[in-house]
mmCIF file of C-alpha atoms in Angstrom:
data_model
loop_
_atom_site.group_PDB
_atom_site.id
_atom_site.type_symbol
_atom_site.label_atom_id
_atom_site.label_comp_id
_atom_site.label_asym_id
_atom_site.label_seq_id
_atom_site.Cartn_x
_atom_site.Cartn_y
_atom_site.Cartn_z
ATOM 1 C CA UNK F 227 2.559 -17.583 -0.507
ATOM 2 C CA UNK F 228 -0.922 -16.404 0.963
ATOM 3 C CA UNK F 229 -3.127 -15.450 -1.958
ATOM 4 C CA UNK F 230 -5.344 -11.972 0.122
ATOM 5 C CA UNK F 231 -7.494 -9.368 -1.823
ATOM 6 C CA UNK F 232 -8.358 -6.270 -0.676
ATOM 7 C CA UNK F 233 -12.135 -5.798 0.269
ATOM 8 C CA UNK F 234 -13.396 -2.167 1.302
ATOM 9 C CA UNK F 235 -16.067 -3.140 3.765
ATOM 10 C CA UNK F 236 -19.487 -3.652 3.760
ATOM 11 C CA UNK F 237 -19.707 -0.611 1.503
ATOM 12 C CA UNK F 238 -17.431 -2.123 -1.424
ATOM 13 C CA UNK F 239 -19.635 -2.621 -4.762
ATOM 14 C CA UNK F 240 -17.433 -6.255 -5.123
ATOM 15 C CA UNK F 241 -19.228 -8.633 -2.886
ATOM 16 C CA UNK F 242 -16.780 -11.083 -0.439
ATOM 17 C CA UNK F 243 -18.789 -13.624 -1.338
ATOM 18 C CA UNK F 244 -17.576 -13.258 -4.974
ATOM 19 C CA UNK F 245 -13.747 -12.853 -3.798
ATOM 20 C CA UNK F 246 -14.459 -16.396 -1.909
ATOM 21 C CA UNK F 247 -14.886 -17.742 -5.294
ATOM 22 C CA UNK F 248 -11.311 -16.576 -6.718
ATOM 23 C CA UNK F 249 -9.184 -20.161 -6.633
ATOM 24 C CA UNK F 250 -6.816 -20.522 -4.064
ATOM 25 C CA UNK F 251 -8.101 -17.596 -1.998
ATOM 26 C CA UNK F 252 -7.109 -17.570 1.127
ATOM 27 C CA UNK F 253 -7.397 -13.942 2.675
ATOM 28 C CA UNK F 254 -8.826 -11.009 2.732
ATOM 29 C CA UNK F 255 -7.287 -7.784 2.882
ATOM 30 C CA UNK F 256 -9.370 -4.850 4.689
ATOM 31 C CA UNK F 257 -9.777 -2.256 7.653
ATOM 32 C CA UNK F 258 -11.986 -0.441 10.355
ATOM 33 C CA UNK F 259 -12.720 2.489 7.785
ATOM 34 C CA UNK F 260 -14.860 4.777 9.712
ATOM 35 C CA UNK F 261 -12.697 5.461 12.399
ATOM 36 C CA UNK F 262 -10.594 8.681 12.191
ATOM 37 C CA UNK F 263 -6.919 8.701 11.537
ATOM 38 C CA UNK F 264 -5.094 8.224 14.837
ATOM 39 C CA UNK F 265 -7.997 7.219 17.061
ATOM 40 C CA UNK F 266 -8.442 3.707 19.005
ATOM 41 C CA UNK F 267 -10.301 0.841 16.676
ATOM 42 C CA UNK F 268 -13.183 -0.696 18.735
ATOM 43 C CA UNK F 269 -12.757 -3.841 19.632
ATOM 44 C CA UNK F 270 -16.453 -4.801 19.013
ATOM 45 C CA UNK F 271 -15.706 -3.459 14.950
ATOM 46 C CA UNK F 272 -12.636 -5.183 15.236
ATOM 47 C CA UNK F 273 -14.764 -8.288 15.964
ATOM 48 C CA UNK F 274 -17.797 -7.623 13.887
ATOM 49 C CA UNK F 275 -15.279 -7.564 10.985
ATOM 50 C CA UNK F 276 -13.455 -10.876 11.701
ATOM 51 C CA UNK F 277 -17.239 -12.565 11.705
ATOM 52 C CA UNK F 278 -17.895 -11.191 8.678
ATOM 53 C CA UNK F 279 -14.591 -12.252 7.072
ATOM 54 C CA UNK F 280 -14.670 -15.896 7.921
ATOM 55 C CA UNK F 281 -17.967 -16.141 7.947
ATOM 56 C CA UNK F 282 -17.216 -16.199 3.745
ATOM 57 C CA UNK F 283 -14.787 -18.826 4.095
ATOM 58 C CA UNK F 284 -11.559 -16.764 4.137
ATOM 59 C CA UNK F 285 -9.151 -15.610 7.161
ATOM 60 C CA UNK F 286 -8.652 -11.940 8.859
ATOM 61 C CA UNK F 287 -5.073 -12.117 9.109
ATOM 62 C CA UNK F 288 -3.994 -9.154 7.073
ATOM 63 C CA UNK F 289 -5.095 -5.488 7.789
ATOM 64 C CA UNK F 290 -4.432 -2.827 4.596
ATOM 65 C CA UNK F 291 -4.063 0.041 6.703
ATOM 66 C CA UNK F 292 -3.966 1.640 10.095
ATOM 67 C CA UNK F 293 -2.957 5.105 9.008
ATOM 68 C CA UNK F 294 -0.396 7.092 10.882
ATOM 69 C CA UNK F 295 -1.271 10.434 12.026
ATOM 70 C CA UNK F 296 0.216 13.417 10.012
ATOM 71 C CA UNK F 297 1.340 14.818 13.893
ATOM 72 C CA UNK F 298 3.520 11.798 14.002
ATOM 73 C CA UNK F 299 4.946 12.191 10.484
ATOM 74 C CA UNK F 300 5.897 15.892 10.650
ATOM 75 C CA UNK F 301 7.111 14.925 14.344
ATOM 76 C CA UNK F 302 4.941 17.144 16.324
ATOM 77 C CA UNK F 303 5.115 17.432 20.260
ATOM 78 C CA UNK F 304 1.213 16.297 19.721
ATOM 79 C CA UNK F 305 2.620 12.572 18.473
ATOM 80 C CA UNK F 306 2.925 10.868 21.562
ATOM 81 C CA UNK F 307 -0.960 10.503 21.699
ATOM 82 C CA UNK F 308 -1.266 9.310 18.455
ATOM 83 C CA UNK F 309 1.452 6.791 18.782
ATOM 84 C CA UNK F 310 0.058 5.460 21.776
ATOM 85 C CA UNK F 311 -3.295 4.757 20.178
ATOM 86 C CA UNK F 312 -1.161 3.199 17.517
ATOM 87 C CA UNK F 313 0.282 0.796 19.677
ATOM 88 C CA UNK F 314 -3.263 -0.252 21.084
ATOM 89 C CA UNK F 315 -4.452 -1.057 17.636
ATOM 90 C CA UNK F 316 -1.463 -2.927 17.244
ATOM 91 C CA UNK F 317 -2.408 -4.780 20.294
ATOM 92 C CA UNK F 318 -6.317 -5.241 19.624
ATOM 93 C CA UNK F 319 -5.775 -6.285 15.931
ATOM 94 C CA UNK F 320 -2.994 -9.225 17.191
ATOM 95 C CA UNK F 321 -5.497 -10.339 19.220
ATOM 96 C CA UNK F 322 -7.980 -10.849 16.908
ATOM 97 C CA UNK F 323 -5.404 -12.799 15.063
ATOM 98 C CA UNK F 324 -3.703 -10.715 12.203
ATOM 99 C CA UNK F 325 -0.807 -11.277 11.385
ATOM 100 C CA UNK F 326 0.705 -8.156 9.044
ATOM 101 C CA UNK F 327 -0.210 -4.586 8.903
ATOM 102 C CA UNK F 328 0.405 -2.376 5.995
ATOM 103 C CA UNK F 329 0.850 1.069 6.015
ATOM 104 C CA UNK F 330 2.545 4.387 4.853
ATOM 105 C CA UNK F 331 4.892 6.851 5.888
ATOM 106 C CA UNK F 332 3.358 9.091 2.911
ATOM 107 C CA UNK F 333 2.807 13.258 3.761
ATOM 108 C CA UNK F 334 -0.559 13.970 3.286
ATOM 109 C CA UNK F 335 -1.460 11.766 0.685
ATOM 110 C CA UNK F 336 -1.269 8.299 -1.225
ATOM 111 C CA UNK F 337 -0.915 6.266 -4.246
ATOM 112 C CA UNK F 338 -1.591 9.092 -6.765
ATOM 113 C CA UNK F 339 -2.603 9.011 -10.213
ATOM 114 C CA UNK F 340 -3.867 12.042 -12.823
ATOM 115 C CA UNK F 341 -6.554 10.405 -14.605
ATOM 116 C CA UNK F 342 -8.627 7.248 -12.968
ATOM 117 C CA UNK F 343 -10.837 6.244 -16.746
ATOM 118 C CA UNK F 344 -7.945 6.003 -19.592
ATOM 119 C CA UNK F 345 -9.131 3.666 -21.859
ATOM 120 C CA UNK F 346 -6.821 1.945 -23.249
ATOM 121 C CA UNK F 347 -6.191 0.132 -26.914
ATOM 122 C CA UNK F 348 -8.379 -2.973 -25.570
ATOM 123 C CA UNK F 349 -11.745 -0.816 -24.419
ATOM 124 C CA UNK F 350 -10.552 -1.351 -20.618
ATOM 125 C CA UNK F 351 -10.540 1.745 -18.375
ATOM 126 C CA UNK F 352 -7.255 1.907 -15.902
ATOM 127 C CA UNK F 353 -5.591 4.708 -13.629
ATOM 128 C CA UNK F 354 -2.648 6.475 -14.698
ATOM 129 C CA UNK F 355 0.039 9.471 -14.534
ATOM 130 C CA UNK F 356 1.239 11.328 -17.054
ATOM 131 C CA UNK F 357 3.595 14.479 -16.193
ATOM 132 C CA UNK F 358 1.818 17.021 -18.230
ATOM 133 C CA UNK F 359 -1.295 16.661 -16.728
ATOM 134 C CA UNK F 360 0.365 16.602 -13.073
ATOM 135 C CA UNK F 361 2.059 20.100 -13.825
ATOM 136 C CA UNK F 362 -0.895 21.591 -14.679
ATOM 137 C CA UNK F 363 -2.498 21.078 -10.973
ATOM 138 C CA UNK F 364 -2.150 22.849 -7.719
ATOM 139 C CA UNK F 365 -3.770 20.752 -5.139
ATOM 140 C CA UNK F 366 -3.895 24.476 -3.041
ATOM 141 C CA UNK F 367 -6.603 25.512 -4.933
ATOM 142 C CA UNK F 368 -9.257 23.864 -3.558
ATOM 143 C CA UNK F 369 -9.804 22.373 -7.385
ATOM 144 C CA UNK F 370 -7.456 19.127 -6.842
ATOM 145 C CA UNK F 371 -9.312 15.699 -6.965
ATOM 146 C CA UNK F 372 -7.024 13.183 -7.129
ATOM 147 C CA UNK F 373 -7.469 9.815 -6.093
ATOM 148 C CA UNK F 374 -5.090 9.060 -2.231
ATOM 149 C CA UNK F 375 -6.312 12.839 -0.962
ATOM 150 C CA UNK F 376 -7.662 12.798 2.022
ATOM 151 C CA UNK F 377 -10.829 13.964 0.955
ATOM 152 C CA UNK F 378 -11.834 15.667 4.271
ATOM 153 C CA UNK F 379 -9.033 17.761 4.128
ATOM 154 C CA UNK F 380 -10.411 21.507 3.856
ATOM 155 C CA UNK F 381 -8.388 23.918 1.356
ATOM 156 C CA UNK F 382 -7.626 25.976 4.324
ATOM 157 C CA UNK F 383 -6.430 22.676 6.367
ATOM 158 C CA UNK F 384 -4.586 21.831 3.268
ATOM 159 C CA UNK F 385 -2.970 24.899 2.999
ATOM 160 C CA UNK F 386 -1.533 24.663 6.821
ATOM 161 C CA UNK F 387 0.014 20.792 6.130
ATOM 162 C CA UNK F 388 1.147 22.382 2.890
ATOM 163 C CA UNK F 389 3.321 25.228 5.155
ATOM 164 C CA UNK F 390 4.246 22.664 7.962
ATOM 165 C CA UNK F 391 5.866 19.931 5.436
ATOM 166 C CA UNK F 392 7.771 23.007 3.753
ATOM 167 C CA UNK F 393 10.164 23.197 6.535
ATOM 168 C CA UNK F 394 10.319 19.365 6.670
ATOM 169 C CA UNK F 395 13.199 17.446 5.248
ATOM 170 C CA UNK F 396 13.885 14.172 4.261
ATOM 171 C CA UNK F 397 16.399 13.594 6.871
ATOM 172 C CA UNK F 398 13.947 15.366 9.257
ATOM 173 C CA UNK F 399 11.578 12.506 7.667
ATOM 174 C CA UNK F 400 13.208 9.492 8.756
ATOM 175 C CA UNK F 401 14.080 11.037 11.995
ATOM 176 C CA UNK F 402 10.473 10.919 12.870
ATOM 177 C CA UNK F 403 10.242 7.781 11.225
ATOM 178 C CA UNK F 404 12.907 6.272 13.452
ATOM 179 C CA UNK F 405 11.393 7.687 16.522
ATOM 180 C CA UNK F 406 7.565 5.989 15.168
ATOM 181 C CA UNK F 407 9.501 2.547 15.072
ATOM 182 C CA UNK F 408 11.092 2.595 18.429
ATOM 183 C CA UNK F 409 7.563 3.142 19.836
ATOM 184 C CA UNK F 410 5.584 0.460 18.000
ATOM 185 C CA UNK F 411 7.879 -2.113 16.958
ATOM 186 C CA UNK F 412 8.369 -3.878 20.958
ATOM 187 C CA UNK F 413 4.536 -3.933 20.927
ATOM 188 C CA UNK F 414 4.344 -5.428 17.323
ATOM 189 C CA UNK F 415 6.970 -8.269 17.842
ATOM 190 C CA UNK F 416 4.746 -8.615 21.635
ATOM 191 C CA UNK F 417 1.722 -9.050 19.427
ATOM 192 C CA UNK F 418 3.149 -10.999 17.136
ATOM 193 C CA UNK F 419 2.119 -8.682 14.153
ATOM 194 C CA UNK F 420 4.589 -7.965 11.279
ATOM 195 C CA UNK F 421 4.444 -4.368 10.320
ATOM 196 C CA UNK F 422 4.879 -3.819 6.388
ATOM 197 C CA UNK F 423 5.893 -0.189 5.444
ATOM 198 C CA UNK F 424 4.303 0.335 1.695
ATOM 199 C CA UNK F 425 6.503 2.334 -0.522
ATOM 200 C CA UNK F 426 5.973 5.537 -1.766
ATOM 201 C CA UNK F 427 3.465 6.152 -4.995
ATOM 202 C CA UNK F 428 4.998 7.009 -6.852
ATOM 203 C CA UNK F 429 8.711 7.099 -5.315
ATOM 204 C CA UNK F 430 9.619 10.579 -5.619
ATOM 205 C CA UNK F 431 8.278 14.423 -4.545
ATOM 206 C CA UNK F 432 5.223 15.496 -5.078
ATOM 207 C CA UNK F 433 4.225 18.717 -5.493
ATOM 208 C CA UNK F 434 7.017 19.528 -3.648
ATOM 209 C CA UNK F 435 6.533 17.295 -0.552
ATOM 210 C CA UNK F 436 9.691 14.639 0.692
ATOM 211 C CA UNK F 437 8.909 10.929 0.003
ATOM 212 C CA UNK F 438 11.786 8.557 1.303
ATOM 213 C CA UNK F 439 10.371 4.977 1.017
ATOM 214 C CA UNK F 440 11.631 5.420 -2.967
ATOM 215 C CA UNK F 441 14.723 3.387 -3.752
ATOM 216 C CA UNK F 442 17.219 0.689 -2.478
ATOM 217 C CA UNK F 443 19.167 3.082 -0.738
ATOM 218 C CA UNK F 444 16.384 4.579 1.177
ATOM 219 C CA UNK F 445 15.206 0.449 1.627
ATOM 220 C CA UNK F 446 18.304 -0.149 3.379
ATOM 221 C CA UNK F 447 18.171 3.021 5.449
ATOM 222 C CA UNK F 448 14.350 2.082 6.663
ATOM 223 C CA UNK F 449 15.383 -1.330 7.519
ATOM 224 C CA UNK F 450 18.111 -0.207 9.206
ATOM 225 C CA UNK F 451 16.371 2.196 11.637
ATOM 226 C CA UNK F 452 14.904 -0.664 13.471
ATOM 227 C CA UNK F 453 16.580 -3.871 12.725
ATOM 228 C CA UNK F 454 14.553 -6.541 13.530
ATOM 229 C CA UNK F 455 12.965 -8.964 11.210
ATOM 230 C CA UNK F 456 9.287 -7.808 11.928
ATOM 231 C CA UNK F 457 9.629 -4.802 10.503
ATOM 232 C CA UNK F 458 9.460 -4.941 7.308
ATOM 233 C CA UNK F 459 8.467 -3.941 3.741
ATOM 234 C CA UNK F 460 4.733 -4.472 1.964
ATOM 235 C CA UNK F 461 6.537 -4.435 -1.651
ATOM 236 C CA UNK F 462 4.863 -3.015 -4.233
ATOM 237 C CA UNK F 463 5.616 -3.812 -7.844
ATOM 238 C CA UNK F 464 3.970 -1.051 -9.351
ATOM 239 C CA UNK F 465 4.720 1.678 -7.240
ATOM 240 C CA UNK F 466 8.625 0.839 -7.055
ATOM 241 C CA UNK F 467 8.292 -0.018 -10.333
ATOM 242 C CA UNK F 468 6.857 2.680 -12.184
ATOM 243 C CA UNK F 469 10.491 4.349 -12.663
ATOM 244 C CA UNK F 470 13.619 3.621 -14.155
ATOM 245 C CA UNK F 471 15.767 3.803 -11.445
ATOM 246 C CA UNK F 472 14.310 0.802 -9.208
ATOM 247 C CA UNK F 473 15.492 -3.100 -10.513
ATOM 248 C CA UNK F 474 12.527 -4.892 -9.408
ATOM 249 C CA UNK F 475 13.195 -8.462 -9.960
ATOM 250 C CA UNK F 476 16.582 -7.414 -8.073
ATOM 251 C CA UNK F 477 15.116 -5.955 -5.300
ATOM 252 C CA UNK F 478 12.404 -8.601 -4.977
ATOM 253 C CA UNK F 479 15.157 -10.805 -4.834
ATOM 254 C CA UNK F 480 17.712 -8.978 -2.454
ATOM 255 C CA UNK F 481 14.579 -8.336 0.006
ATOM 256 C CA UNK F 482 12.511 -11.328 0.135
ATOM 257 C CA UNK F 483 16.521 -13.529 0.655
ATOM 258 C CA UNK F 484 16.629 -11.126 3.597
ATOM 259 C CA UNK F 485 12.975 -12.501 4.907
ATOM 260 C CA UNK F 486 11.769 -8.880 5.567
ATOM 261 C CA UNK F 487 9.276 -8.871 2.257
ATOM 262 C CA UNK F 488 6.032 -9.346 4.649
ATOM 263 C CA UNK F 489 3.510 -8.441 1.874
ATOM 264 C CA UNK F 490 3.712 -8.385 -2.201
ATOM 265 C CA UNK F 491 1.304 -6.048 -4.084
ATOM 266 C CA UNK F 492 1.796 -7.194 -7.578
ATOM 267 C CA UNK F 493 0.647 -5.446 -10.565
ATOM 268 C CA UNK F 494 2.040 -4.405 -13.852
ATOM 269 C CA UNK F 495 2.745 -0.996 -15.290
ATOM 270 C CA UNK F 496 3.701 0.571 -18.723
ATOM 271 C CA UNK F 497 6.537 2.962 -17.796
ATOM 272 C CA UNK F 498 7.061 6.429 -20.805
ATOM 273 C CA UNK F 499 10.345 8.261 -20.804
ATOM 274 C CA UNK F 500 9.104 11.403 -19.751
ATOM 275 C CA UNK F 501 8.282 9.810 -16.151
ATOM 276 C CA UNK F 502 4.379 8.902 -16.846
ATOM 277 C CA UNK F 503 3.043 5.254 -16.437
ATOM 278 C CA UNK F 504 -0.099 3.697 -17.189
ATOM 279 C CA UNK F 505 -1.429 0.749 -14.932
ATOM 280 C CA UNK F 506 -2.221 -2.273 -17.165
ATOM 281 C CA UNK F 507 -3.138 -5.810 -17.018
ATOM 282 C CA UNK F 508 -0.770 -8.270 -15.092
ATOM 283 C CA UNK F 509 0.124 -10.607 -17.843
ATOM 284 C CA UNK F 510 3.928 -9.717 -18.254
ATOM 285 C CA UNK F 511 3.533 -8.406 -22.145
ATOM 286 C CA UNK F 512 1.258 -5.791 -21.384
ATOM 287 C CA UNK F 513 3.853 -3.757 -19.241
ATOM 288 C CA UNK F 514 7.322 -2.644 -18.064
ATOM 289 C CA UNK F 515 7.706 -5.077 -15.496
ATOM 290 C CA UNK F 516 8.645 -8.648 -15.522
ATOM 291 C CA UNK F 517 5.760 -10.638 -13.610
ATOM 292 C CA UNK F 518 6.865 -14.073 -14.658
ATOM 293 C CA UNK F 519 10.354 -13.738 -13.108
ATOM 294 C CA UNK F 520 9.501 -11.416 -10.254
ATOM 295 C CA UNK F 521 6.893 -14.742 -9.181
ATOM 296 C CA UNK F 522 9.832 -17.390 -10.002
ATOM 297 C CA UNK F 523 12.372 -15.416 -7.141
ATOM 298 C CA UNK F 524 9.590 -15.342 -4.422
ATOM 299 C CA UNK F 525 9.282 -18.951 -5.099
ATOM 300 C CA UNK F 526 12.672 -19.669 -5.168
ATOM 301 C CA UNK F 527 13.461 -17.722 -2.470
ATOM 302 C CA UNK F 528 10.949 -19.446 -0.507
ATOM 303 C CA UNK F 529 8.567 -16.433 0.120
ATOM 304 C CA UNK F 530 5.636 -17.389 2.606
ATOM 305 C CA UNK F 531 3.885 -14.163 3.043
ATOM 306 C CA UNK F 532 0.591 -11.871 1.839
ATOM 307 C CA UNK F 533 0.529 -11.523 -1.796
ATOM 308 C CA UNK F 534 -2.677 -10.275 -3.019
ATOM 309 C CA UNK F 535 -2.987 -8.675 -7.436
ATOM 310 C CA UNK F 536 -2.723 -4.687 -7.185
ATOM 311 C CA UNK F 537 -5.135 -2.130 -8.553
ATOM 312 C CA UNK F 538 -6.899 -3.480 -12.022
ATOM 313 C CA UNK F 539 -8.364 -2.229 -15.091
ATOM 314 C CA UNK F 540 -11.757 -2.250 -15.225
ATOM 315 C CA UNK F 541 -12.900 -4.447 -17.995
ATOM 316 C CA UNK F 542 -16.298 -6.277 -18.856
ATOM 317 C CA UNK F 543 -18.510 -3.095 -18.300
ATOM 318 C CA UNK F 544 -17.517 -2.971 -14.157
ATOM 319 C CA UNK F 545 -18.340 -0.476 -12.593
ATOM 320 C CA UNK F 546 -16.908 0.965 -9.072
ATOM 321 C CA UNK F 547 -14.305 2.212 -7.065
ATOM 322 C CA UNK F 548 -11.041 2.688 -9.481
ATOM 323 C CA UNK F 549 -8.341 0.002 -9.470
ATOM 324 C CA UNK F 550 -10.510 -2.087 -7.098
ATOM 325 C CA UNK F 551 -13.145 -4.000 -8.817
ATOM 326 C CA UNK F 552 -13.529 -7.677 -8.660
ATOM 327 C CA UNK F 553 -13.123 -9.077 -12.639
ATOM 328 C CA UNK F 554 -9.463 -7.562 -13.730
ATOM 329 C CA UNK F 555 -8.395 -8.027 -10.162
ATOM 330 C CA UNK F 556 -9.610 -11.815 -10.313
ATOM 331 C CA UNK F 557 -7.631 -12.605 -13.565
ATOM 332 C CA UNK F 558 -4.718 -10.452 -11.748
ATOM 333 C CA UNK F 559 -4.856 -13.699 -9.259
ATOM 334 C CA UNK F 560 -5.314 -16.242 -11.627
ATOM 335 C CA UNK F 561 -2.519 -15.227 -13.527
ATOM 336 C CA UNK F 562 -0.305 -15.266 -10.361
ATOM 337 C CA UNK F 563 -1.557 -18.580 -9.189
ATOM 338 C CA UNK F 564 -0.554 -20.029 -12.135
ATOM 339 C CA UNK F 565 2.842 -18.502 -12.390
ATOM 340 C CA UNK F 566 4.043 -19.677 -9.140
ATOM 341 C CA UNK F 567 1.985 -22.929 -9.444
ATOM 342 C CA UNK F 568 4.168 -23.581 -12.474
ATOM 343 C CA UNK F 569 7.630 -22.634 -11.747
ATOM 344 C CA UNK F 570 9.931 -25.273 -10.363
ATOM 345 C CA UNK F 571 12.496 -24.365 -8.215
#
């Protein structure tokens, strides 16, 4: 495995120099944030960000994301120019030397969560979901503040991608899914640059919008449309996992055997019946989600690719961006170093 954490730039509150200090940290995890979605990243940013990376000590291997346009996902005729500039970040970032790209086939929005400060029994603050509170928003009101919004979205512009996705199906989904692939995968596998789809967060509608990167079925079906070892899957323990319906340490397993597991986010979760989840610590005890044996099948299976510890609590009095600051993340690392540094195969 390659140990990465994800650093936000030059804005981000946790210094690199700090992540440098994490043992066996080997990458770091990051993107050209300033550019708008579906535009060309400069190749001087491109470069000024690979100094700056292993100029700390680490490598710039690993980009977390280049988003995809919402023209492309809701398969408008205006897709071909995003999907072009798509393909030249593709190009630019393999020649800089990464070697993975995550990113999302998510409408409108990301990861999302109801409340980002729950404190939990220890004193810690983490993110989580819980139903009620979900039912009780309407993200067209202009009100809705929920951490994965595009926060330059306008309520009117919010409104329209609300009435163009009501038309759209999943089927309709994955057709324009399919027809993203065909375009960018020949210039991925010519860059040599694995391309990691991240699953939905979590894996089912919201507020009435399709998700399809959800289950095993809908796994299959992905890998299927373009069959071809570089594209493949950023897996994501908590966002697969924060459901009953998903067997994680099965699907690690069935995935990672198949060699198309490209990147792991690992983090733990605390699953309710009624469909809400809290984000805890990574030690195994402290959620729903076996960490200890979803570690021992990478290793057995002989996994070799990006694994960097998923949104944290923040502990210790840390302030910053939610799910991203350095100390809970840190321990998040530790914890999986010494898992896998432990288990014999």
């Amino acid at each position: 495995m390659k140990m990465s954490f994800r650093w936000y730039g030059y804005d981000d509150p946790v210094k690199i120099g700090y992540i440098r200090q994490i043992p066996n940290m080997e990458s770091i995890v990051t993107a050209v944030y300033d550019v708008p979605v579906g535009e060309v990243w400069p190749e001087e940013r491109i470069a000024e960000l690979k100094k700056t990376v292993e100029d700390a000590g680490l490598k710039f291997d690993v980009i977390e994301s280049v988003p995809v346009h919402e023209d492309i996902k809701l398969g408008k005729p205006t897709r071909d120019r995003y999907i072009e500039n798509y393909k030249e970040n593709i190009r630019r970032l393999g020649k800089a030397g990464i070697k993975c790209i995550c990113y999302n086939f998510m409408p409108v929005f990301d990861w999302t969560r109801t409340q980002l400060d729950k404190e939990l029994s220890d004193g810690s603050n983490a993110l989580v979901y819980y139903k009620d509170q979900l039912e009780k928003m309407d993200p067209l009101t202009g009100e809705l503040a929920l951490p994965g919004w595009d926060s330059s979205y306008k309520k009117e512009d919010l409104k329209n991608l609300f009435d163009e996705y009501s038309t759209v199906t999943e089927e309709d989904m994955f057709a324009n899914l399919k027809y993203f692939l065909d375009a960018i995968m020949p210039v991925a596998i010519e860059s040599d640059v694995k391309m990691a789809i991240h699953p939905d967060d979590p894996p089912y509608p919201i507020f009435g919008l399709p998700r399809i990167i959800t289950c095993e079925k809908n796994l299959d079906r992905f890998l299927k449309l373009y069959d071809h070892e570089y594209n493949g899957l950023t897996f994501c323990t908590g966002s697969l996992g924060c459901c009953d319906f998903n067997d994680i340490p099965y699907l690690v397993d069935k995935y990672s055997k198949q060699g198309r597991i490209h990147f792991m986010h690992i983090r733990n979760v605390k699953n309710y019946e009624d469909g809400s989840f809290e984000e805890t610590a990574h030690f195994g005890a402290y959620g729903s989600l076996d960490i200890k044996k979803i570690v021992k099948i990478l290793k057995t299976n002989g996994f070799d690719g990006f694994i960097r510890p998923d949104h944290g609590r923040m502990i210790w009095g840390e302030t910053g961006r939610p799910g991203y600051g350095l100390y809970d993340r840190a321990l998040g690392a530790t914890y999986i170093n010494g898992l896998w540094e432990a288990t014999e195969i």
